[in-house]
Tab-separated table of C-alpha atoms in Angstrom:
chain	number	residue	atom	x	y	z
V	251	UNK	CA	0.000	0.000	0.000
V	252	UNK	CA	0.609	3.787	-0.226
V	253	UNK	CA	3.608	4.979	2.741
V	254	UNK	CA	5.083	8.198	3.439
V	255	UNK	CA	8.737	8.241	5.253
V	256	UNK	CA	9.770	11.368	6.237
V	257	UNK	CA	13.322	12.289	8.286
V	258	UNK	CA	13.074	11.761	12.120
V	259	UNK	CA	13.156	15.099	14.681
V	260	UNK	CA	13.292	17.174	16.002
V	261	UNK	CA	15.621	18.958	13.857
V	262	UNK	CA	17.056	22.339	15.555
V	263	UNK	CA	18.321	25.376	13.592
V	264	UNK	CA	19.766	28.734	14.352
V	265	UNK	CA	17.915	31.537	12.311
V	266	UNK	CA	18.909	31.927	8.585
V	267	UNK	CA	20.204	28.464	8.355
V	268	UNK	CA	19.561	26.379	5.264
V	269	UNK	CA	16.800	23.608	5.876
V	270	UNK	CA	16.138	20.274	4.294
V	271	UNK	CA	13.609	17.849	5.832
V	272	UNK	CA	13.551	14.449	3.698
V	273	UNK	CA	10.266	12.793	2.531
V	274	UNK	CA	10.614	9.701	0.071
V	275	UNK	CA	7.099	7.655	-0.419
V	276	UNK	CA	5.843	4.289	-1.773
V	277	UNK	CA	2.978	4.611	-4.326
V	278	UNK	CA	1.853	2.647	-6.854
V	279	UNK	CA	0.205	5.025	-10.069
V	280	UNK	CA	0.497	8.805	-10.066
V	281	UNK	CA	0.148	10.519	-6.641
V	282	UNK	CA	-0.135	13.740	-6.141
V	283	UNK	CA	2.461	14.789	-3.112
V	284	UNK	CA	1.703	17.651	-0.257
V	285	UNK	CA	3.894	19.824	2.499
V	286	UNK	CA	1.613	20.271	5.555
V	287	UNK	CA	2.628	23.135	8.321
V	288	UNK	CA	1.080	22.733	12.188
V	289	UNK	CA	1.749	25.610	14.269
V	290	UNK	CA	1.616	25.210	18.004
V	291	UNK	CA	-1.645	24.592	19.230
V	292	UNK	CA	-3.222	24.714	15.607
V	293	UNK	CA	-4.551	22.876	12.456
V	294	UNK	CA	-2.828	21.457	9.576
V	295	UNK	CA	-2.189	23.753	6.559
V	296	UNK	CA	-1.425	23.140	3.550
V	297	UNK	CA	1.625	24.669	2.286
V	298	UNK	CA	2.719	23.217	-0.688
V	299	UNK	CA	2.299	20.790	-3.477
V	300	UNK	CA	3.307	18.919	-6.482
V	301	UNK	CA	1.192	17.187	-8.735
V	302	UNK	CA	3.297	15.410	-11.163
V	303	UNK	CA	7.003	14.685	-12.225
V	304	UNK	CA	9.791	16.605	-12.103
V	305	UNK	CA	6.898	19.579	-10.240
V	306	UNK	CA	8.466	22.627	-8.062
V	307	UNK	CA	5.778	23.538	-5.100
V	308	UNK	CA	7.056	26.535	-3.503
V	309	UNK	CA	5.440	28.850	-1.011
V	310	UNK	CA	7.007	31.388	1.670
V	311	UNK	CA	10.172	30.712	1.088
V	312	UNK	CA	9.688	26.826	0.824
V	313	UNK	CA	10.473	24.452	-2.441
V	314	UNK	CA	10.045	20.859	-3.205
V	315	UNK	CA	10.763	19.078	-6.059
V	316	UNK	CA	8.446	15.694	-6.699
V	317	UNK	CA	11.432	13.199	-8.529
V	318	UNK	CA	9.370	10.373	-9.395
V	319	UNK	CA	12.864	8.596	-10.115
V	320	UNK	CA	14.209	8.870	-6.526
V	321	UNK	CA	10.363	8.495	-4.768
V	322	UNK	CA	11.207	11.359	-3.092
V	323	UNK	CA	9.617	15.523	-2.091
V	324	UNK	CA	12.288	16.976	0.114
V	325	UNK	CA	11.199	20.328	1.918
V	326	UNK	CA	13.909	22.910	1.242
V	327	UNK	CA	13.839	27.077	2.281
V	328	UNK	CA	17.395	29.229	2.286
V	329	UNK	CA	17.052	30.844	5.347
V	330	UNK	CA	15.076	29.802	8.047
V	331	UNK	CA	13.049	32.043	10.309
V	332	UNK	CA	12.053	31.764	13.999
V	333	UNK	CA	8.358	31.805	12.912
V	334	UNK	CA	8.964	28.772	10.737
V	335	UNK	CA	9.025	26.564	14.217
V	336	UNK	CA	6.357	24.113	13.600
V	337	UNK	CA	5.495	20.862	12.553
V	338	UNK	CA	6.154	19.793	9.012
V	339	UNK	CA	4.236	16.725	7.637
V	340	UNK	CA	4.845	14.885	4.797
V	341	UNK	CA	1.348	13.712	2.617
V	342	UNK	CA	0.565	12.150	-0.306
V	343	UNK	CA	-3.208	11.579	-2.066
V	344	UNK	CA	-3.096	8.264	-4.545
V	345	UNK	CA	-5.420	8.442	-7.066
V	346	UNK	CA	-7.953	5.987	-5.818
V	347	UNK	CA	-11.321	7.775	-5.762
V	348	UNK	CA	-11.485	8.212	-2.065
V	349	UNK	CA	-8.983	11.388	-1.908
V	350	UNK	CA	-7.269	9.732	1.149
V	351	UNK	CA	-4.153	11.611	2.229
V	352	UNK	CA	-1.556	9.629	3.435
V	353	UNK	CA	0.843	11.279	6.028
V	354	UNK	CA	4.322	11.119	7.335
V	355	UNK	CA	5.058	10.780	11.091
V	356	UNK	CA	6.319	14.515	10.722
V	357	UNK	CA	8.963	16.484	11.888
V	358	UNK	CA	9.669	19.052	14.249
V	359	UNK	CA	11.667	21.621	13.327
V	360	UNK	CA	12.875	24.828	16.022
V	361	UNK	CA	14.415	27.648	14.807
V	362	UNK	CA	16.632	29.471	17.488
V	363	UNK	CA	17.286	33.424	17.334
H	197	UNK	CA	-14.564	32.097	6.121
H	198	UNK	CA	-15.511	29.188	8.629
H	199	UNK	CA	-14.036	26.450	6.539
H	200	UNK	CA	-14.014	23.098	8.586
H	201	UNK	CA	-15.349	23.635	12.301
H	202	UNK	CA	-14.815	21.210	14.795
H	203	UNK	CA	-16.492	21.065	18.349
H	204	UNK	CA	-15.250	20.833	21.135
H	205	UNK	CA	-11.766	22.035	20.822
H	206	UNK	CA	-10.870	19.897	24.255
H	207	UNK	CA	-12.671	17.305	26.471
H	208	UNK	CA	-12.187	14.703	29.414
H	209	UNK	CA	-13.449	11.608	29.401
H	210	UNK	CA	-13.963	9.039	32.041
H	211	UNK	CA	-13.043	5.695	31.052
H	212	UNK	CA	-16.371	3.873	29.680
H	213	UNK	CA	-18.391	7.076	28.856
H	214	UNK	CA	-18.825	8.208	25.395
H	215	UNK	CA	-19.052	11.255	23.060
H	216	UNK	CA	-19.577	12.484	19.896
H	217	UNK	CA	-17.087	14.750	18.465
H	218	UNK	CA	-18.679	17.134	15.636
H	219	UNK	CA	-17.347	18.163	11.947
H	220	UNK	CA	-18.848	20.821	10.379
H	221	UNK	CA	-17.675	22.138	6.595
H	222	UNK	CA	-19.141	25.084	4.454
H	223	UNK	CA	-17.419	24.902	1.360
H	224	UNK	CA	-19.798	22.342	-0.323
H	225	UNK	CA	-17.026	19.235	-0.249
H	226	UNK	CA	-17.873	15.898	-1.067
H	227	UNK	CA	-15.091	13.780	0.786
H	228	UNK	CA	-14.895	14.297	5.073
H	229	UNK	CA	-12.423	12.289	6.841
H	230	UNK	CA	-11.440	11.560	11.161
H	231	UNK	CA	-8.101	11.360	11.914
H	232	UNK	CA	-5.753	11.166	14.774
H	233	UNK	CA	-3.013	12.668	15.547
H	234	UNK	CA	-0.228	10.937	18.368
H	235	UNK	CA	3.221	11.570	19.051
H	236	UNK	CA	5.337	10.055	16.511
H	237	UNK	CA	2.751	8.457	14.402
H	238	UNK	CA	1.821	10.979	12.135
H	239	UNK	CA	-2.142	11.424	11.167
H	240	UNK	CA	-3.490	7.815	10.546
H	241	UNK	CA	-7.102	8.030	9.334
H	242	UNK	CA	-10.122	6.603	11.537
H	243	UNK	CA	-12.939	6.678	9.415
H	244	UNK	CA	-14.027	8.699	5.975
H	245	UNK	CA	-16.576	9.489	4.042
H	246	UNK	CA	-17.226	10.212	0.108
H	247	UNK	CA	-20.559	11.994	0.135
H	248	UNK	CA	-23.617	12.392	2.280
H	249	UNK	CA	-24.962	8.725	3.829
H	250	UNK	CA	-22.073	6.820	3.052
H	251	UNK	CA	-18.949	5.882	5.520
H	252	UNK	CA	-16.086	3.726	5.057
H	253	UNK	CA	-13.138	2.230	7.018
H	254	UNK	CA	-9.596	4.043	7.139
H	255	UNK	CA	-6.583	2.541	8.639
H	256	UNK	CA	-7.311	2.419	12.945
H	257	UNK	CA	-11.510	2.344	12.793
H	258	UNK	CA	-11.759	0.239	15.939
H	259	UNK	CA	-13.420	2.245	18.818
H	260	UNK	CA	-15.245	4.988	16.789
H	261	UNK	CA	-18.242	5.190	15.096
H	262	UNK	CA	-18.993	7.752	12.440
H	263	UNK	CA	-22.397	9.261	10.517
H	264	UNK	CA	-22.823	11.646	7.716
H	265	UNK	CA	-26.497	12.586	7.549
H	266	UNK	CA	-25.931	15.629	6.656
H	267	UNK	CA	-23.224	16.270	3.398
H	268	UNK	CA	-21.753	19.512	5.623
H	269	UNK	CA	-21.447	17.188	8.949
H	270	UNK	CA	-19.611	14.279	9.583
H	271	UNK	CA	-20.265	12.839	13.621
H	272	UNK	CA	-17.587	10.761	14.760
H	273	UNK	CA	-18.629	8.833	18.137
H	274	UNK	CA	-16.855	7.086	20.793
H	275	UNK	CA	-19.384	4.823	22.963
H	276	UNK	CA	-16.850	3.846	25.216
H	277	UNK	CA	-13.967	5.514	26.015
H	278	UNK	CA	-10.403	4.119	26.589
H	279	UNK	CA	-7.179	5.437	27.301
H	280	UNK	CA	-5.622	4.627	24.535
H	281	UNK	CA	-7.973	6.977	22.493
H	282	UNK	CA	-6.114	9.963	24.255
H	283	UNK	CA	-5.124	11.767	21.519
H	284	UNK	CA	-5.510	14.933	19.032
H	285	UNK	CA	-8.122	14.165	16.835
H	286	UNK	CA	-8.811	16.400	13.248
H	287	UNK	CA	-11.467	16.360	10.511
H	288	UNK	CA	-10.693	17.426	7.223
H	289	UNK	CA	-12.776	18.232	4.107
H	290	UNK	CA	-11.735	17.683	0.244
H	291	UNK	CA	-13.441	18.277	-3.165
H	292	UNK	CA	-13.906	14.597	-4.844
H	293	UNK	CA	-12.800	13.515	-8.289
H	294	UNK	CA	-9.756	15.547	-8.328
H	295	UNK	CA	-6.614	13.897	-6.913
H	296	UNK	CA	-4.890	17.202	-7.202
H	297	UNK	CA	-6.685	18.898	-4.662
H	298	UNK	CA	-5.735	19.756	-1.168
H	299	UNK	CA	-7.687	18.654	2.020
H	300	UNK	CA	-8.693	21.875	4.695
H	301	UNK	CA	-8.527	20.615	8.070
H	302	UNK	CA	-10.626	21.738	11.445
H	303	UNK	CA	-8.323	22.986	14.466
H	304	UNK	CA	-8.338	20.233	16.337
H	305	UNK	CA	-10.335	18.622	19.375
H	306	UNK	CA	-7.911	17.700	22.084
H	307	UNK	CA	-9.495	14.667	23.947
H	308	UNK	CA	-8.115	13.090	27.426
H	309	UNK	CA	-9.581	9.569	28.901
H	310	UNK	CA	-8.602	9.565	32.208
């Protein structure tokens, strides 16, 4: 079945570091693959996606490339902010019918001033 | 913009008793879905639904119950409570058809059995 593996946290940063979190999946057809963001004491939100091959999401900052060769939608941004603490999860939707989303264990990430 | 609505936000439960936890979406979507939230785990998905009066199964179902009577609502029910249902538990709401499309999830309810 459809799995999401993304890197284990919490990963700690001082502000304007370079981030990468990791994400590689297991699908079988074309899924399309999402970057969640949780806040403290919040919901998910979406905050970016890729729908096909060789796809850029970006959004504040953030980039991910979906490399169907490698399985893989790493989480990139330059420079890192202290409001970019949060949870990052990992999610991808197969393209069964049903529009499940499939998620990653996520990561925390803290940025330090 | 409401968006998905859940109620409550948190709750404490007695082992045994039981609740209903509600879902409640205003942007017309076909496809609800319960899931959990716990330490580690990720969001594993209870129960969904694809359109008013039908549910279905997701990957940790045992213990809840859910309903969709209503295509803005989706009910998701515990009728007897057990620890190890202690966790963060989030709706979400998607259009159908369309693989592409994101899912818009509720805040949160934050349940304790004690």
């Amino acid at each position: 079945g459809n799995s999401v593996t993304q890197m284990e946290g919490p990963v700690t940063l001082s502000e304007e570091a370079f981030l990468t979190i990791n994400c590689t999946y297991t699908a079988t057809g074309y899924p399309s693959l999402f970057w969640y963001v949780q806040y403290p004491g919040e919901g998910l939100q979406l905050l970016l996606k890729a729908t096909k091959a060789d796809d850029k999401g970006s959004n504040k900052g953030f980039e991910a490339t979906y490399r169907k060769e490698t399985t893989s939608f790493h989480l990139e941004k330059g420079s890192v902010q202290v409001s970019d603490s949060a949870v990052y999860f990992c999610a991808l939707r197969g393209s069964s019918n049903t529009g499940k989303l499939i998620f990653g264990q996520g990561t925390t990430l803290q940025v330090k001033p | 913009n409401a968006g998905v609505t859940q109620t409550p936000k948190f709750r404490v439960l007695k082992t045994g008793q039981s609740m209903t936890l509600l879902c409640a979406q205003d942007m017309n979507h076909e496809y609800m879905y319960w899931y959990r939230q716990d330490p580690g785990m990720g969001l594993r998905l209870i129960h969904y639904s694809v359109g008013e009066g039908t549910t279905a199964k997701g990957e940790v179902p045992d213990g809840y119950n859910v309903s969709r009577l209503k295509k803005q609502n989706f009910l998701l029910g515990l009728e007897s409570a057990a620890p190890s249902q202690t966790s963060v538990y989030f709706c979400a709401s998607s259009y159908p058809r369309n693989a592409h499309t994101e899912a818009f999830f509720g805040q949160g309810t934050r349940l304790t059995v004690v």
